């Protein structure tokens, strides 16, 4: 049976999301920004929390873990590279490992850059990736612990996923990301169309995600760093994609 998801807001600008297997009843929270909105989502759906799949150690993704674990006795899965910084971990995972949520099967992709141990969970059969702070809608995470080259390599892993893959990311940053993206890629018609749609979604009180890998490949400057036209627009014609990526990321930091 296909997976079901429930998306909601947490803290100031985090997304929370539940992944549910209707066949077994298993339900995972992807990260635990804070307990109360996750409990509210469980209450609204009638789903019972069985797992928390953690992407990285930052507090805005882990603060709710212990309260939820105490209440639901759920399993906590976390990246091996930073498990020591994450509370309540039951199982650590690495690149290529499989994670089951009931009968749903996810695979672990290591995407260092934002943090060194950051992972994303790809549920291939359901065409969903939980990208947290690696890849945002029209943006990417700040490169805090890793190098620019590591983050670019992580972007390439994301870009290689099938176009139809739905992306659930960690934050509602889309409008600000689009403003920046237009500053480096203003003649991109797909990006202009995305700006109109995102304005409408925000005005209507709707989330701007999930987006898809196919859509991001057309509009996200961080995935488009290998595009000759974009490099030329930045005055970097002929430069390698990793250098163009680093330039775009540095411009975003200053924007
Ligand atoms: Zn983070
Ligand atoms: Fe975050």
PDB file of C-alpha atoms and ligand atoms in Angstrom:
ATOM      1  CA  UNK A   1       0.000   0.000   0.000  1.00  0.00           C
ATOM      2  CA  UNK A   2       1.296   3.506  -0.736  1.00  0.00           C
ATOM      3  CA  UNK A   3       2.653   5.620   2.088  1.00  0.00           C
ATOM      4  CA  UNK A   4       0.618   8.457   3.560  1.00  0.00           C
ATOM      5  CA  UNK A   5       2.135  11.695   4.824  1.00  0.00           C
ATOM      6  CA  UNK A   6       1.011  14.556   7.023  1.00  0.00           C
ATOM      7  CA  UNK A   7       2.829  17.871   6.873  1.00  0.00           C
ATOM      8  CA  UNK A   8       2.582  20.615   9.500  1.00  0.00           C
ATOM      9  CA  UNK A   9       4.513  23.573  10.890  1.00  0.00           C
ATOM     10  CA  UNK A  10       6.694  23.573  14.029  1.00  0.00           C
ATOM     11  CA  UNK A  11       8.641  26.284  15.871  1.00  0.00           C
ATOM     12  CA  UNK A  12       9.018  29.474  13.841  1.00  0.00           C
ATOM     13  CA  UNK A  13       9.743  28.085  10.379  1.00  0.00           C
ATOM     14  CA  UNK A  14      10.346  24.319  10.673  1.00  0.00           C
ATOM     15  CA  UNK A  15       8.248  21.706   8.956  1.00  0.00           C
ATOM     16  CA  UNK A  16       7.223  18.555  10.767  1.00  0.00           C
ATOM     17  CA  UNK A  17       6.125  15.527   8.785  1.00  0.00           C
ATOM     18  CA  UNK A  18       4.691  12.121   9.600  1.00  0.00           C
ATOM     19  CA  UNK A  19       5.119   9.089   7.336  1.00  0.00           C
ATOM     20  CA  UNK A  20       2.457   6.402   7.773  1.00  0.00           C
ATOM     21  CA  UNK A  21       2.201   2.814   6.538  1.00  0.00           C
ATOM     22  CA  UNK A  22      -1.542   2.084   6.255  1.00  0.00           C
ATOM     23  CA  UNK A  23      -0.926  -1.665   6.076  1.00  0.00           C
ATOM     24  CA  UNK A  24       0.823  -2.068   9.435  1.00  0.00           C
ATOM     25  CA  UNK A  25      -0.093   1.214  11.141  1.00  0.00           C
ATOM     26  CA  UNK A  26       3.554   2.120  11.638  1.00  0.00           C
ATOM     27  CA  UNK A  27       4.189   5.868  11.730  1.00  0.00           C
ATOM     28  CA  UNK A  28       7.459   7.771  11.687  1.00  0.00           C
ATOM     29  CA  UNK A  29       8.128  11.389  12.516  1.00  0.00           C
ATOM     30  CA  UNK A  30      10.916  12.764  10.374  1.00  0.00           C
ATOM     31  CA  UNK A  31      12.933  14.701  12.928  1.00  0.00           C
ATOM     32  CA  UNK A  32      11.353  16.059  16.089  1.00  0.00           C
ATOM     33  CA  UNK A  33      11.549  19.859  16.064  1.00  0.00           C
ATOM     34  CA  UNK A  34       9.196  20.002  19.076  1.00  0.00           C
ATOM     35  CA  UNK A  35       6.826  17.501  20.646  1.00  0.00           C
ATOM     36  CA  UNK A  36       3.500  19.365  20.815  1.00  0.00           C
ATOM     37  CA  UNK A  37       2.797  19.881  17.078  1.00  0.00           C
ATOM     38  CA  UNK A  38       3.839  16.280  16.392  1.00  0.00           C
ATOM     39  CA  UNK A  39       1.444  15.033  19.070  1.00  0.00           C
ATOM     40  CA  UNK A  40      -1.283  17.241  17.610  1.00  0.00           C
ATOM     41  CA  UNK A  41      -0.690  15.718  14.166  1.00  0.00           C
ATOM     42  CA  UNK A  42      -0.816  12.205  15.653  1.00  0.00           C
ATOM     43  CA  UNK A  43      -4.049  13.073  17.397  1.00  0.00           C
ATOM     44  CA  UNK A  44      -5.595  14.520  14.225  1.00  0.00           C
ATOM     45  CA  UNK A  45      -4.714  11.460  12.139  1.00  0.00           C
ATOM     46  CA  UNK A  46      -5.227   8.790  14.785  1.00  0.00           C
ATOM     47  CA  UNK A  47      -1.789   7.417  13.901  1.00  0.00           C
ATOM     48  CA  UNK A  48       0.479   5.955  16.600  1.00  0.00           C
ATOM     49  CA  UNK A  49       4.125   6.987  16.627  1.00  0.00           C
ATOM     50  CA  UNK A  50       6.479   4.012  16.177  1.00  0.00           C
ATOM     51  CA  UNK A  51       9.667   5.661  14.902  1.00  0.00           C
ATOM     52  CA  UNK A  52      11.584   8.919  14.737  1.00  0.00           C
ATOM     53  CA  UNK A  53      13.960   9.210  11.790  1.00  0.00           C
ATOM     54  CA  UNK A  54      16.548  11.865  12.610  1.00  0.00           C
ATOM     55  CA  UNK A  55      18.466  13.640   9.848  1.00  0.00           C
ATOM     56  CA  UNK A  56      21.046  15.635  11.830  1.00  0.00           C
ATOM     57  CA  UNK A  57      21.881  16.840  15.329  1.00  0.00           C
ATOM     58  CA  UNK A  58      20.660  20.472  15.305  1.00  0.00           C
ATOM     59  CA  UNK A  59      18.307  21.349  18.151  1.00  0.00           C
ATOM     60  CA  UNK A  60      15.523  22.457  15.812  1.00  0.00           C
ATOM     61  CA  UNK A  61      15.399  18.829  14.569  1.00  0.00           C
ATOM     62  CA  UNK A  62      15.970  16.981  17.850  1.00  0.00           C
ATOM     63  CA  UNK A  63      14.470  18.968  20.748  1.00  0.00           C
ATOM     64  CA  UNK A  64      11.232  16.931  20.750  1.00  0.00           C
ATOM     65  CA  UNK A  65      12.808  13.465  20.714  1.00  0.00           C
ATOM     66  CA  UNK A  66      12.889  12.586  24.421  1.00  0.00           C
ATOM     67  CA  UNK A  67       9.352  13.763  25.224  1.00  0.00           C
ATOM     68  CA  UNK A  68       8.003  11.703  22.306  1.00  0.00           C
ATOM     69  CA  UNK A  69      10.126   8.679  23.144  1.00  0.00           C
ATOM     70  CA  UNK A  70       9.000   8.718  26.779  1.00  0.00           C
ATOM     71  CA  UNK A  71       5.367   8.890  25.745  1.00  0.00           C
ATOM     72  CA  UNK A  72       5.251   6.538  22.720  1.00  0.00           C
ATOM     73  CA  UNK A  73       8.264   4.256  23.372  1.00  0.00           C
ATOM     74  CA  UNK A  74       9.164   4.786  19.729  1.00  0.00           C
ATOM     75  CA  UNK A  75      12.430   3.748  18.101  1.00  0.00           C
ATOM     76  CA  UNK A  76      14.906   6.554  17.340  1.00  0.00           C
ATOM     77  CA  UNK A  77      17.022   6.138  14.194  1.00  0.00           C
ATOM     78  CA  UNK A  78      19.892   8.575  13.658  1.00  0.00           C
ATOM     79  CA  UNK A  79      22.995   9.103  11.527  1.00  0.00           C
ATOM     80  CA  UNK A  80      26.002   7.148  12.792  1.00  0.00           C
ATOM     81  CA  UNK A  81      28.236  10.177  12.258  1.00  0.00           C
ATOM     82  CA  UNK A  82      26.481  12.303  14.866  1.00  0.00           C
ATOM     83  CA  UNK A  83      24.561   9.888  17.093  1.00  0.00           C
ATOM     84  CA  UNK A  84      26.601  11.027  20.102  1.00  0.00           C
ATOM     85  CA  UNK A  85      25.028  14.495  19.770  1.00  0.00           C
ATOM     86  CA  UNK A  86      21.448  13.192  19.479  1.00  0.00           C
ATOM     87  CA  UNK A  87      19.402  12.032  22.510  1.00  0.00           C
ATOM     88  CA  UNK A  88      17.666   8.665  22.810  1.00  0.00           C
ATOM     89  CA  UNK A  89      19.209   6.955  19.772  1.00  0.00           C
ATOM     90  CA  UNK A  90      18.319   3.248  19.377  1.00  0.00           C
ATOM     91  CA  UNK A  91      19.750   2.555  15.943  1.00  0.00           C
ATOM     92  CA  UNK A  92      22.442   4.252  13.880  1.00  0.00           C
ATOM     93  CA  UNK A  93      22.502   4.214  10.093  1.00  0.00           C
ATOM     94  CA  UNK A  94      24.945   4.956   7.289  1.00  0.00           C
ATOM     95  CA  UNK A  95      25.008   5.394   3.521  1.00  0.00           C
ATOM     96  CA  UNK A  96      23.075   2.615   1.804  1.00  0.00           C
ATOM     97  CA  UNK A  97      21.432   1.255   4.957  1.00  0.00           C
ATOM     98  CA  UNK A  98      17.763   0.371   4.807  1.00  0.00           C
ATOM     99  CA  UNK A  99      15.216   1.702   7.300  1.00  0.00           C
ATOM    100  CA  UNK A 100      11.794   0.077   7.625  1.00  0.00           C
ATOM    101  CA  UNK A 101       8.703   1.958   8.771  1.00  0.00           C
ATOM    102  CA  UNK A 102       6.268  -0.920   8.928  1.00  0.00           C
ATOM    103  CA  UNK A 103       6.495  -2.293   5.393  1.00  0.00           C
ATOM    104  CA  UNK A 104       7.711   0.973   3.897  1.00  0.00           C
ATOM    105  CA  UNK A 105      11.373   0.878   2.961  1.00  0.00           C
ATOM    106  CA  UNK A 106      13.706   3.855   3.024  1.00  0.00           C
ATOM    107  CA  UNK A 107      17.351   4.027   2.134  1.00  0.00           C
ATOM    108  CA  UNK A 108      19.887   6.253   3.797  1.00  0.00           C
ATOM    109  CA  UNK A 109      21.885   8.738   1.732  1.00  0.00           C
ATOM    110  CA  UNK A 110      24.714  10.600   3.449  1.00  0.00           C
ATOM    111  CA  UNK A 111      24.702  14.292   2.467  1.00  0.00           C
ATOM    112  CA  UNK A 112      27.483  16.026   4.420  1.00  0.00           C
ATOM    113  CA  UNK A 113      27.801  19.809   4.239  1.00  0.00           C
ATOM    114  CA  UNK A 114      25.206  21.466   6.484  1.00  0.00           C
ATOM    115  CA  UNK A 115      26.501  19.127   9.193  1.00  0.00           C
ATOM    116  CA  UNK A 116      29.134  16.432   8.665  1.00  0.00           C
ATOM    117  CA  UNK A 117      26.785  13.561   9.477  1.00  0.00           C
ATOM    118  CA  UNK A 118      23.594  14.829   7.808  1.00  0.00           C
ATOM    119  CA  UNK A 119      21.558  12.087   6.130  1.00  0.00           C
ATOM    120  CA  UNK A 120      18.405  12.052   4.034  1.00  0.00           C
ATOM    121  CA  UNK A 121      15.887   9.222   3.885  1.00  0.00           C
ATOM    122  CA  UNK A 122      14.740   8.126   0.412  1.00  0.00           C
ATOM    123  CA  UNK A 123      11.576   6.005   0.192  1.00  0.00           C
ATOM    124  CA  UNK A 124      12.088   4.896  -3.389  1.00  0.00           C
ATOM    125  CA  UNK A 125       8.868   2.926  -3.931  1.00  0.00           C
ATOM    126  CA  UNK A 126       6.839   5.893  -2.644  1.00  0.00           C
ATOM    127  CA  UNK A 127       8.905   8.528  -4.490  1.00  0.00           C
ATOM    128  CA  UNK A 128       9.586  10.544  -1.358  1.00  0.00           C
ATOM    129  CA  UNK A 129      12.824  11.958   0.023  1.00  0.00           C
ATOM    130  CA  UNK A 130      13.090  13.607   3.426  1.00  0.00           C
ATOM    131  CA  UNK A 131      15.837  16.142   2.774  1.00  0.00           C
ATOM    132  CA  UNK A 132      15.768  18.215   5.998  1.00  0.00           C
ATOM    133  CA  UNK A 133      18.446  20.927   5.820  1.00  0.00           C
ATOM    134  CA  UNK A 134      20.380  19.562   2.834  1.00  0.00           C
ATOM    135  CA  UNK A 135      18.056  20.595   0.007  1.00  0.00           C
ATOM    136  CA  UNK A 136      15.309  23.187   0.430  1.00  0.00           C
ATOM    137  CA  UNK A 137      12.689  24.303  -2.026  1.00  0.00           C
ATOM    138  CA  UNK A 138      14.722  26.624  -4.320  1.00  0.00           C
ATOM    139  CA  UNK A 139      17.578  26.582  -1.829  1.00  0.00           C
ATOM    140  CA  UNK A 140      20.046  24.510   0.139  1.00  0.00           C
ATOM    141  CA  UNK A 141      21.245  24.399   3.716  1.00  0.00           C
ATOM    142  CA  UNK A 142      23.992  26.624   5.041  1.00  0.00           C
ATOM    143  CA  UNK A 143      27.374  24.902   4.805  1.00  0.00           C
ATOM    144  CA  UNK A 144      28.175  24.938   8.533  1.00  0.00           C
ATOM    145  CA  UNK A 145      30.354  21.901   9.287  1.00  0.00           C
ATOM    146  CA  UNK A 146      31.411  20.559   5.904  1.00  0.00           C
ATOM    147  CA  UNK A 147      33.194  22.046   2.915  1.00  0.00           C
ATOM    148  CA  UNK A 148      31.650  23.611  -0.169  1.00  0.00           C
ATOM    149  CA  UNK A 149      32.889  20.632  -2.214  1.00  0.00           C
ATOM    150  CA  UNK A 150      31.191  18.196   0.177  1.00  0.00           C
ATOM    151  CA  UNK A 151      27.926  20.105  -0.116  1.00  0.00           C
ATOM    152  CA  UNK A 152      28.171  20.189  -3.907  1.00  0.00           C
ATOM    153  CA  UNK A 153      28.720  16.404  -3.909  1.00  0.00           C
ATOM    154  CA  UNK A 154      25.594  16.105  -1.745  1.00  0.00           C
ATOM    155  CA  UNK A 155      23.660  18.280  -4.235  1.00  0.00           C
ATOM    156  CA  UNK A 156      24.698  15.870  -7.005  1.00  0.00           C
ATOM    157  CA  UNK A 157      23.356  12.909  -5.017  1.00  0.00           C
ATOM    158  CA  UNK A 158      20.031  14.704  -4.661  1.00  0.00           C
ATOM    159  CA  UNK A 159      19.998  15.698  -8.334  1.00  0.00           C
ATOM    160  CA  UNK A 160      20.465  12.048  -9.312  1.00  0.00           C
ATOM    161  CA  UNK A 161      17.183  10.988  -7.681  1.00  0.00           C
ATOM    162  CA  UNK A 162      14.271  10.429 -10.082  1.00  0.00           C
ATOM    163  CA  UNK A 163      12.552  13.634 -11.241  1.00  0.00           C
ATOM    164  CA  UNK A 164       9.191  12.574  -9.792  1.00  0.00           C
ATOM    165  CA  UNK A 165      10.635  12.239  -6.259  1.00  0.00           C
ATOM    166  CA  UNK A 166       8.725  14.441  -3.810  1.00  0.00           C
ATOM    167  CA  UNK A 167      10.977  16.453  -1.480  1.00  0.00           C
ATOM    168  CA  UNK A 168       9.984  17.200   2.107  1.00  0.00           C
ATOM    169  CA  UNK A 169      12.505  19.680   3.510  1.00  0.00           C
ATOM    170  CA  UNK A 170      13.122  21.009   7.003  1.00  0.00           C
ATOM    171  CA  UNK A 171      12.061  24.643   6.736  1.00  0.00           C
ATOM    172  CA  UNK A 172       9.588  26.993   5.052  1.00  0.00           C
ATOM    173  CA  UNK A 173      12.203  29.202   3.416  1.00  0.00           C
ATOM    174  CA  UNK A 174      10.810  29.149  -0.111  1.00  0.00           C
ATOM    175  CA  UNK A 175       9.919  32.818  -0.645  1.00  0.00           C
ATOM    176  CA  UNK A 176      13.242  34.096   0.683  1.00  0.00           C
ATOM    177  CA  UNK A 177      15.025  31.440  -1.384  1.00  0.00           C
ATOM    178  CA  UNK A 178      13.181  32.542  -4.525  1.00  0.00           C
ATOM    179  CA  UNK A 179      14.131  36.191  -3.933  1.00  0.00           C
ATOM    180  CA  UNK A 180      17.761  35.173  -3.784  1.00  0.00           C
ATOM    181  CA  UNK A 181      17.477  32.764  -6.735  1.00  0.00           C
ATOM    182  CA  UNK A 182      16.055  35.539  -8.923  1.00  0.00           C
ATOM    183  CA  UNK A 183      19.101  37.674  -8.055  1.00  0.00           C
ATOM    184  CA  UNK A 184      21.388  35.135  -9.773  1.00  0.00           C
ATOM    185  CA  UNK A 185      19.010  33.568 -12.329  1.00  0.00           C
ATOM    186  CA  UNK A 186      16.426  36.249 -13.149  1.00  0.00           C
ATOM    187  CA  UNK A 187      15.793  35.212 -16.762  1.00  0.00           C
ATOM    188  CA  UNK A 188      14.751  31.655 -15.814  1.00  0.00           C
ATOM    189  CA  UNK A 189      11.055  31.325 -16.787  1.00  0.00           C
ATOM    190  CA  UNK A 190      10.521  28.252 -14.581  1.00  0.00           C
ATOM    191  CA  UNK A 191      11.821  30.226 -11.603  1.00  0.00           C
ATOM    192  CA  UNK A 192       9.587  33.197 -12.461  1.00  0.00           C
ATOM    193  CA  UNK A 193       6.572  30.877 -12.586  1.00  0.00           C
ATOM    194  CA  UNK A 194       7.592  29.316  -9.289  1.00  0.00           C
ATOM    195  CA  UNK A 195       7.740  32.786  -7.688  1.00  0.00           C
ATOM    196  CA  UNK A 196       4.133  33.454  -8.687  1.00  0.00           C
ATOM    197  CA  UNK A 197       2.955  30.072  -7.387  1.00  0.00           C
ATOM    198  CA  UNK A 198       4.850  30.367  -4.073  1.00  0.00           C
ATOM    199  CA  UNK A 199       3.411  33.867  -3.448  1.00  0.00           C
ATOM    200  CA  UNK A 200      -0.059  32.426  -4.001  1.00  0.00           C
ATOM    201  CA  UNK A 201       0.591  29.469  -1.664  1.00  0.00           C
ATOM    202  CA  UNK A 202       1.908  31.658   1.149  1.00  0.00           C
ATOM    203  CA  UNK A 203      -0.957  34.153   0.762  1.00  0.00           C
ATOM    204  CA  UNK A 204      -3.413  31.226   0.966  1.00  0.00           C
ATOM    205  CA  UNK A 205      -1.721  29.878   4.107  1.00  0.00           C
ATOM    206  CA  UNK A 206      -0.549  26.746   2.246  1.00  0.00           C
ATOM    207  CA  UNK A 207       2.869  25.115   2.540  1.00  0.00           C
ATOM    208  CA  UNK A 208       5.140  25.520  -0.502  1.00  0.00           C
ATOM    209  CA  UNK A 209       6.274  21.893  -0.254  1.00  0.00           C
ATOM    210  CA  UNK A 210       6.527  19.088  -1.199  1.00  0.00           C
ATOM    211  CA  UNK A 211       8.436  20.124  -4.271  1.00  0.00           C
ATOM    212  CA  UNK A 212      10.024  17.572  -6.641  1.00  0.00           C
ATOM    213  CA  UNK A 213      13.514  16.823  -7.882  1.00  0.00           C
ATOM    214  CA  UNK A 214      12.358  17.618 -11.437  1.00  0.00           C
ATOM    215  CA  UNK A 215      11.066  21.047 -10.364  1.00  0.00           C
ATOM    216  CA  UNK A 216      14.217  21.774  -8.346  1.00  0.00           C
ATOM    217  CA  UNK A 217      16.418  20.880 -11.315  1.00  0.00           C
ATOM    218  CA  UNK A 218      14.655  23.668 -13.241  1.00  0.00           C
ATOM    219  CA  UNK A 219      14.498  26.327 -10.518  1.00  0.00           C
ATOM    220  CA  UNK A 220      17.026  25.711  -7.721  1.00  0.00           C
ATOM    221  CA  UNK A 221      20.293  27.570  -8.428  1.00  0.00           C
ATOM    222  CA  UNK A 222      22.217  25.228  -6.120  1.00  0.00           C
ATOM    223  CA  UNK A 223      21.289  22.224  -8.276  1.00  0.00           C
ATOM    224  CA  UNK A 224      21.866  24.284 -11.441  1.00  0.00           C
ATOM    225  CA  UNK A 225      25.487  25.192 -10.691  1.00  0.00           C
ATOM    226  CA  UNK A 226      26.558  23.048 -13.665  1.00  0.00           C
ATOM    227  CA  UNK A 227      24.357  25.050 -16.074  1.00  0.00           C
ATOM    228  CA  UNK A 228      26.481  26.949 -18.597  1.00  0.00           C
ATOM    229  CA  UNK A 229      24.014  29.856 -18.828  1.00  0.00           C
ATOM    230  CA  UNK A 230      23.876  30.324 -15.071  1.00  0.00           C
ATOM    231  CA  UNK A 231      27.686  30.229 -14.802  1.00  0.00           C
ATOM    232  CA  UNK A 232      27.919  32.853 -17.556  1.00  0.00           C
ATOM    233  CA  UNK A 233      25.359  35.077 -15.806  1.00  0.00           C
ATOM    234  CA  UNK A 234      27.605  34.978 -12.732  1.00  0.00           C
ATOM    235  CA  UNK A 235      30.674  35.923 -14.765  1.00  0.00           C
ATOM    236  CA  UNK A 236      32.011  32.368 -14.366  1.00  0.00           C
ATOM    237  CA  UNK A 237      31.672  30.985 -17.901  1.00  0.00           C
ATOM    238  CA  UNK A 238      33.615  27.715 -18.256  1.00  0.00           C
ATOM    239  CA  UNK A 239      34.295  27.346 -14.530  1.00  0.00           C
ATOM    240  CA  UNK A 240      33.687  23.936 -12.914  1.00  0.00           C
ATOM    241  CA  UNK A 241      30.316  23.374 -11.266  1.00  0.00           C
ATOM    242  CA  UNK A 242      31.735  23.005  -7.746  1.00  0.00           C
ATOM    243  CA  UNK A 243      33.246  26.503  -7.981  1.00  0.00           C
ATOM    244  CA  UNK A 244      30.011  27.959  -9.321  1.00  0.00           C
ATOM    245  CA  UNK A 245      28.134  26.252  -6.479  1.00  0.00           C
ATOM    246  CA  UNK A 246      30.498  27.753  -3.883  1.00  0.00           C
ATOM    247  CA  UNK A 247      30.074  31.218  -5.408  1.00  0.00           C
ATOM    248  CA  UNK A 248      26.267  30.941  -5.326  1.00  0.00           C
ATOM    249  CA  UNK A 249      26.325  29.673  -1.729  1.00  0.00           C
ATOM    250  CA  UNK A 250      28.609  32.533  -0.658  1.00  0.00           C
ATOM    251  CA  UNK A 251      26.382  35.082  -2.385  1.00  0.00           C
ATOM    252  CA  UNK A 252      23.380  33.610  -0.542  1.00  0.00           C
ATOM    253  CA  UNK A 253      25.232  33.974   2.788  1.00  0.00           C
ATOM    254  CA  UNK A 254      25.700  37.682   2.063  1.00  0.00           C
ATOM    255  CA  UNK A 255      22.261  38.280   0.516  1.00  0.00           C
TER     256      UNK A 255
HETATM  257 ZN1  LIG B   1      20.035  22.220  10.651  1.00  0.00          ZN
HETATM  258 FE1  LIG B   2      17.035  23.180  10.678  1.00  0.00          FE
END
